[in-house]
Amino acid sequence: MSGFSGMGAWLLQRLTAVYLVVFTVWAGIRLALADPWSYAAWSGWLGEPVNAALAWLFGVSLLAHAWVGGRDVLIDYIHPLGLRLALLSLLAGWLLGSGLVFTALVVSA
Amino acid sequence: MRPQPPSQPRRRPVYLDLFQIRFPLMAITSIAHRISGVLMILAIGPAVYALSLSLSGPAGFQRVQAALDSGPAWLVLVVIGWGFAHHFFAGLRYLLMDIGRGMERETARRSALATLVLGVAGAIAIGWWLA
């Protein structure tokens, strides 16, 4: 099964995991300290180019991580080939669609 | 002479009563890592939708805030919060194991238990914070 397999997927899963941990801890602290919550503060935060770039990298890492993990789960538990391919396609569409919308949001914020 | 297939399929002893098999803590932590990952994959679409609504303007931002304050959303967020917390700590545990830490059986058992506890603690913390 192609699409990030073997050693490449193993490494990608770990590199993205490290960035996901770093970003969620940083963003989580940042979010918890933001008080009061407002639209202006929220959109202003993402409007900063550095924040937007880090958030976009987070989104891409998350989707790559979700693809490798979700693909592993489907291959392990779904054995009929047709159903497996259908669900893999659904997963790919779900993640790519989310990624495109997310990219548009981050770019226009 | 070619070997004949047995007239009856051989009956192997199969014992798959899931309520009788005792799963080690490590196995429970591992399967919960997968379940929490799948839960969060399902949450990606709704999360992106909520993000787009929250960035659409002050009205959209307030709509998301109001929706997140509702009872059903609280329950969903607590479940997703558990998924995130469990996946986060289980992932850290695996990363440490990748570099050779905590591989002894007793250590691995204790870190598996700690991961399960931290996952539930995370869910409680998020539920309490949002309440």
Short mmCIF file of C-alpha atoms in Angstrom, two decimals:
data_model
loop_
_atom_site.label_atom_id
_atom_site.label_comp_id
_atom_site.label_asym_id
_atom_site.label_seq_id
_atom_site.Cartn_x
_atom_site.Cartn_y
_atom_site.Cartn_z
CA MET A 1 0.00 0.00 0.00
CA SER A 2 1.56 3.26 -1.10
CA GLY A 3 1.11 6.71 0.34
CA PHE A 4 3.78 7.12 3.01
CA SER A 5 4.67 3.60 4.02
CA GLY A 6 7.44 1.83 5.86
CA MET A 7 10.34 3.74 7.32
CA GLY A 8 9.24 7.07 5.86
CA ALA A 9 5.83 6.85 7.52
CA TRP A 10 7.36 5.72 10.80
CA LEU A 11 9.66 8.75 10.84
CA LEU A 12 6.98 11.17 9.63
CA GLN A 13 4.66 10.00 12.40
CA ARG A 14 7.27 10.78 15.05
CA LEU A 15 8.49 14.10 13.64
CA THR A 16 4.91 15.38 13.31
CA ALA A 17 4.15 14.05 16.82
CA VAL A 18 6.95 16.15 18.29
CA TYR A 19 5.75 19.31 16.54
CA LEU A 20 2.12 18.62 17.51
CA VAL A 21 3.18 18.34 21.17
CA VAL A 22 5.24 21.56 21.05
CA PHE A 23 2.54 23.55 19.26
CA THR A 24 -0.40 22.35 21.39
CA VAL A 25 1.44 23.10 24.63
CA TRP A 26 2.40 26.58 23.41
CA ALA A 27 -1.01 27.37 21.88
CA GLY A 28 -2.81 25.85 24.87
CA ILE A 29 -0.97 28.12 27.31
CA ARG A 30 -1.49 31.09 25.01
CA LEU A 31 -5.22 30.31 24.75
CA ALA A 32 -5.67 29.76 28.47
CA LEU A 33 -4.03 33.13 29.21
CA ALA A 34 -6.17 34.99 26.67
CA ASP A 35 -8.82 36.66 28.76
CA PRO A 36 -11.36 37.89 27.91
CA TRP A 37 -11.95 36.01 24.67
CA SER A 38 -12.93 38.21 21.78
CA TYR A 39 -13.19 38.06 18.03
CA ALA A 40 -10.65 40.86 17.69
CA ALA A 41 -8.03 39.09 19.81
CA TRP A 42 -8.70 35.75 18.11
CA SER A 43 -8.50 36.95 14.51
CA GLY A 44 -5.68 39.32 15.42
CA TRP A 45 -3.63 36.47 16.80
CA LEU A 46 -3.98 34.41 13.63
CA GLY A 47 -3.39 37.58 11.59
CA GLU A 48 0.22 37.70 12.81
CA PRO A 49 2.30 36.10 10.03
CA VAL A 50 4.48 34.12 12.46
CA ASN A 51 1.44 32.68 14.26
CA ALA A 52 -0.27 31.92 10.95
CA ALA A 53 2.82 30.09 9.68
CA LEU A 54 3.18 28.04 12.89
CA ALA A 55 -0.57 27.27 12.89
CA TRP A 56 -0.45 26.22 9.24
CA LEU A 57 2.51 23.94 9.95
CA PHE A 58 0.48 22.51 12.82
CA GLY A 59 -2.45 21.83 10.49
CA VAL A 60 -0.25 20.12 7.90
CA SER A 61 1.50 18.05 10.60
CA LEU A 62 -1.84 17.06 12.09
CA LEU A 63 -3.23 15.94 8.73
CA ALA A 64 -0.09 13.97 7.85
CA HIS A 65 -0.15 12.37 11.31
CA ALA A 66 -3.85 11.57 10.92
CA TRP A 67 -3.25 10.04 7.50
CA VAL A 68 -0.47 7.71 8.66
CA GLY A 69 -2.37 6.68 11.81
CA GLY A 70 -5.78 6.36 10.14
CA ARG A 71 -4.29 4.37 7.28
CA ASP A 72 -2.65 1.97 9.75
CA VAL A 73 -5.95 1.47 11.57
CA LEU A 74 -7.90 0.83 8.35
CA ILE A 75 -5.31 -1.60 6.99
CA ASP A 76 -5.25 -3.49 10.31
CA TYR A 77 -8.99 -3.88 10.79
CA ILE A 78 -10.69 -3.62 7.36
CA HIS A 79 -9.84 -6.68 5.30
CA PRO A 80 -12.21 -6.67 2.27
CA LEU A 81 -10.16 -4.82 -0.33
CA GLY A 82 -12.98 -2.80 -1.86
CA LEU A 83 -14.24 -1.51 1.47
CA ARG A 84 -10.69 -0.79 2.59
CA LEU A 85 -9.96 1.27 -0.53
CA ALA A 86 -13.28 3.09 -0.19
CA LEU A 87 -12.58 4.03 3.42
CA LEU A 88 -8.99 5.02 2.62
CA SER A 89 -10.32 7.29 -0.14
CA LEU A 90 -12.88 8.73 2.26
CA LEU A 91 -10.15 9.39 4.81
CA ALA A 92 -7.92 11.02 2.19
CA GLY A 93 -10.79 13.24 1.03
CA TRP A 94 -11.74 14.14 4.61
CA LEU A 95 -8.18 15.18 5.41
CA LEU A 96 -7.39 16.91 2.10
CA GLY A 97 -10.68 18.80 2.19
CA SER A 98 -10.05 19.92 5.77
CA GLY A 99 -6.51 20.89 4.82
CA LEU A 100 -7.62 23.03 1.88
CA VAL A 101 -10.26 24.87 3.92
CA PHE A 102 -7.79 25.31 6.78
CA THR A 103 -5.14 26.70 4.42
CA ALA A 104 -7.63 29.18 2.95
CA LEU A 105 -8.62 30.28 6.48
CA VAL A 106 -5.06 30.79 7.65
CA VAL A 107 -4.02 32.65 4.49
CA SER A 108 -7.00 35.02 4.61
CA ALA A 109 -6.93 35.61 8.38
CA MET B 1 0.29 -39.83 -3.63
CA ARG B 2 -0.99 -36.34 -3.10
CA PRO B 3 -2.08 -35.51 0.41
CA GLN B 4 -5.82 -35.48 0.67
CA PRO B 5 -7.50 -32.54 2.27
CA PRO B 6 -9.11 -33.58 5.55
CA SER B 7 -12.78 -34.44 5.15
CA GLN B 8 -13.60 -32.05 7.95
CA PRO B 9 -11.77 -28.80 8.58
CA ARG B 10 -9.51 -29.30 11.52
CA ARG B 11 -10.91 -27.75 14.63
CA ARG B 12 -8.32 -25.69 16.38
CA PRO B 13 -9.00 -24.58 19.91
CA VAL B 14 -10.09 -20.96 19.56
CA TYR B 15 -10.60 -18.93 22.66
CA LEU B 16 -11.76 -15.45 21.93
CA ASP B 17 -14.15 -14.63 24.75
CA LEU B 18 -13.22 -11.01 25.20
CA PHE B 19 -14.72 -10.95 28.67
CA GLN B 20 -12.49 -13.80 29.79
CA ILE B 21 -9.23 -12.63 28.26
CA ARG B 22 -7.37 -10.37 30.64
CA PHE B 23 -5.76 -7.55 28.73
CA PRO B 24 -2.52 -6.22 30.15
CA LEU B 25 -2.60 -2.51 30.98
CA MET B 26 -0.22 -1.86 28.08
CA ALA B 27 -2.73 -3.38 25.66
CA ILE B 28 -5.57 -1.24 27.01
CA THR B 29 -3.44 1.90 26.69
CA SER B 30 -2.48 0.89 23.17
CA ILE B 31 -6.01 0.27 21.90
CA ALA B 32 -7.18 3.47 23.60
CA HIS B 33 -4.42 5.28 21.68
CA ARG B 34 -6.01 4.06 18.45
CA ILE B 35 -9.58 4.78 19.52
CA SER B 36 -8.64 8.30 20.62
CA GLY B 37 -6.85 8.87 17.31
CA VAL B 38 -9.91 7.79 15.32
CA LEU B 39 -12.14 10.03 17.46
CA MET B 40 -9.94 13.03 16.71
CA ILE B 41 -9.87 12.25 12.98
CA LEU B 42 -13.67 12.40 13.05
CA ALA B 43 -13.45 15.73 14.89
CA ILE B 44 -11.17 17.37 12.28
CA GLY B 45 -13.98 18.36 9.91
CA PRO B 46 -16.25 19.90 12.59
CA ALA B 47 -13.22 21.64 14.12
CA VAL B 48 -12.28 23.28 10.81
CA TYR B 49 -15.93 24.31 10.35
CA ALA B 50 -15.99 25.86 13.84
CA LEU B 51 -12.71 27.63 13.08
CA SER B 52 -14.06 29.09 9.85
CA LEU B 53 -17.22 30.27 11.62
CA SER B 54 -15.20 31.81 14.47
CA LEU B 55 -13.07 33.77 11.97
CA SER B 56 -16.00 34.92 9.83
CA GLY B 57 -16.73 37.92 12.06
CA PRO B 58 -17.85 38.89 15.56
CA ALA B 59 -21.29 37.30 14.99
CA GLY B 60 -19.79 33.98 13.89
CA PHE B 61 -17.36 34.07 16.80
CA GLN B 62 -20.27 34.50 19.23
CA ARG B 63 -22.19 31.69 17.55
CA VAL B 64 -19.27 29.32 18.11
CA GLN B 65 -18.94 30.47 21.73
CA ALA B 66 -22.65 29.92 22.33
CA ALA B 67 -22.58 26.49 20.65
CA LEU B 68 -19.58 25.43 22.74
CA ASP B 69 -21.41 26.51 25.90
CA SER B 70 -24.33 24.15 25.29
CA GLY B 71 -24.81 20.86 27.16
CA PRO B 72 -24.40 18.42 24.25
CA ALA B 73 -21.27 20.26 23.09
CA TRP B 74 -19.85 19.97 26.60
CA LEU B 75 -20.19 16.19 26.44
CA VAL B 76 -18.61 16.01 22.98
CA LEU B 77 -15.75 18.26 24.09
CA VAL B 78 -15.12 16.15 27.19
CA VAL B 79 -14.94 12.99 25.04
CA ILE B 80 -12.64 14.68 22.50
CA GLY B 81 -10.70 16.13 25.45
CA TRP B 82 -10.17 12.62 26.77
CA GLY B 83 -9.06 11.55 23.30
CA PHE B 84 -6.59 14.40 23.07
CA ALA B 85 -5.17 13.92 26.59
CA HIS B 86 -4.84 10.17 26.24
CA HIS B 87 -3.32 10.38 22.76
CA PHE B 88 -0.95 13.13 23.92
CA PHE B 89 0.45 11.19 26.88
CA ALA B 90 0.40 7.80 25.16
CA GLY B 91 2.28 9.39 22.27
CA LEU B 92 4.89 10.87 24.61
CA ARG B 93 5.24 7.42 26.18
CA TYR B 94 5.87 5.83 22.78
CA LEU B 95 8.35 8.54 21.84
CA LEU B 96 10.27 7.86 25.05
CA MET B 97 10.18 4.13 24.29
CA ASP B 98 11.52 4.86 20.79
CA ILE B 99 14.65 6.25 22.42
CA GLY B 100 14.85 3.25 24.70
CA ARG B 101 13.34 4.68 27.87
CA GLY B 102 10.90 2.78 30.07
CA MET B 103 11.19 -0.55 28.30
CA GLU B 104 11.32 -2.73 31.44
CA ARG B 105 8.09 -4.61 32.03
CA GLU B 106 7.30 -3.06 35.39
CA THR B 107 8.12 0.47 34.22
CA ALA B 108 6.06 -0.03 31.07
CA ARG B 109 3.11 -1.24 33.15
CA ARG B 110 3.30 1.76 35.45
CA SER B 111 3.65 4.25 32.59
CA ALA B 112 0.67 2.60 30.86
CA LEU B 113 -1.39 3.09 34.00
CA ALA B 114 -0.16 6.68 34.32
CA THR B 115 -1.22 7.33 30.70
CA LEU B 116 -4.73 5.99 31.36
CA VAL B 117 -5.05 8.10 34.51
CA LEU B 118 -3.72 11.25 32.81
CA GLY B 119 -6.18 10.76 29.94
CA VAL B 120 -9.14 10.63 32.32
CA ALA B 121 -7.68 13.49 34.37
CA GLY B 122 -7.43 15.54 31.18
CA ALA B 123 -11.08 14.88 30.37
CA ILE B 124 -12.12 15.93 33.90
CA ALA B 125 -9.96 19.07 33.70
CA ILE B 126 -11.45 20.09 30.36
CA GLY B 127 -14.98 19.38 31.58
CA TRP B 128 -14.38 21.42 34.71
CA TRP B 129 -12.75 24.27 32.77
CA LEU B 130 -15.65 24.44 30.29
CA ALA B 131 -18.42 24.06 32.86
#
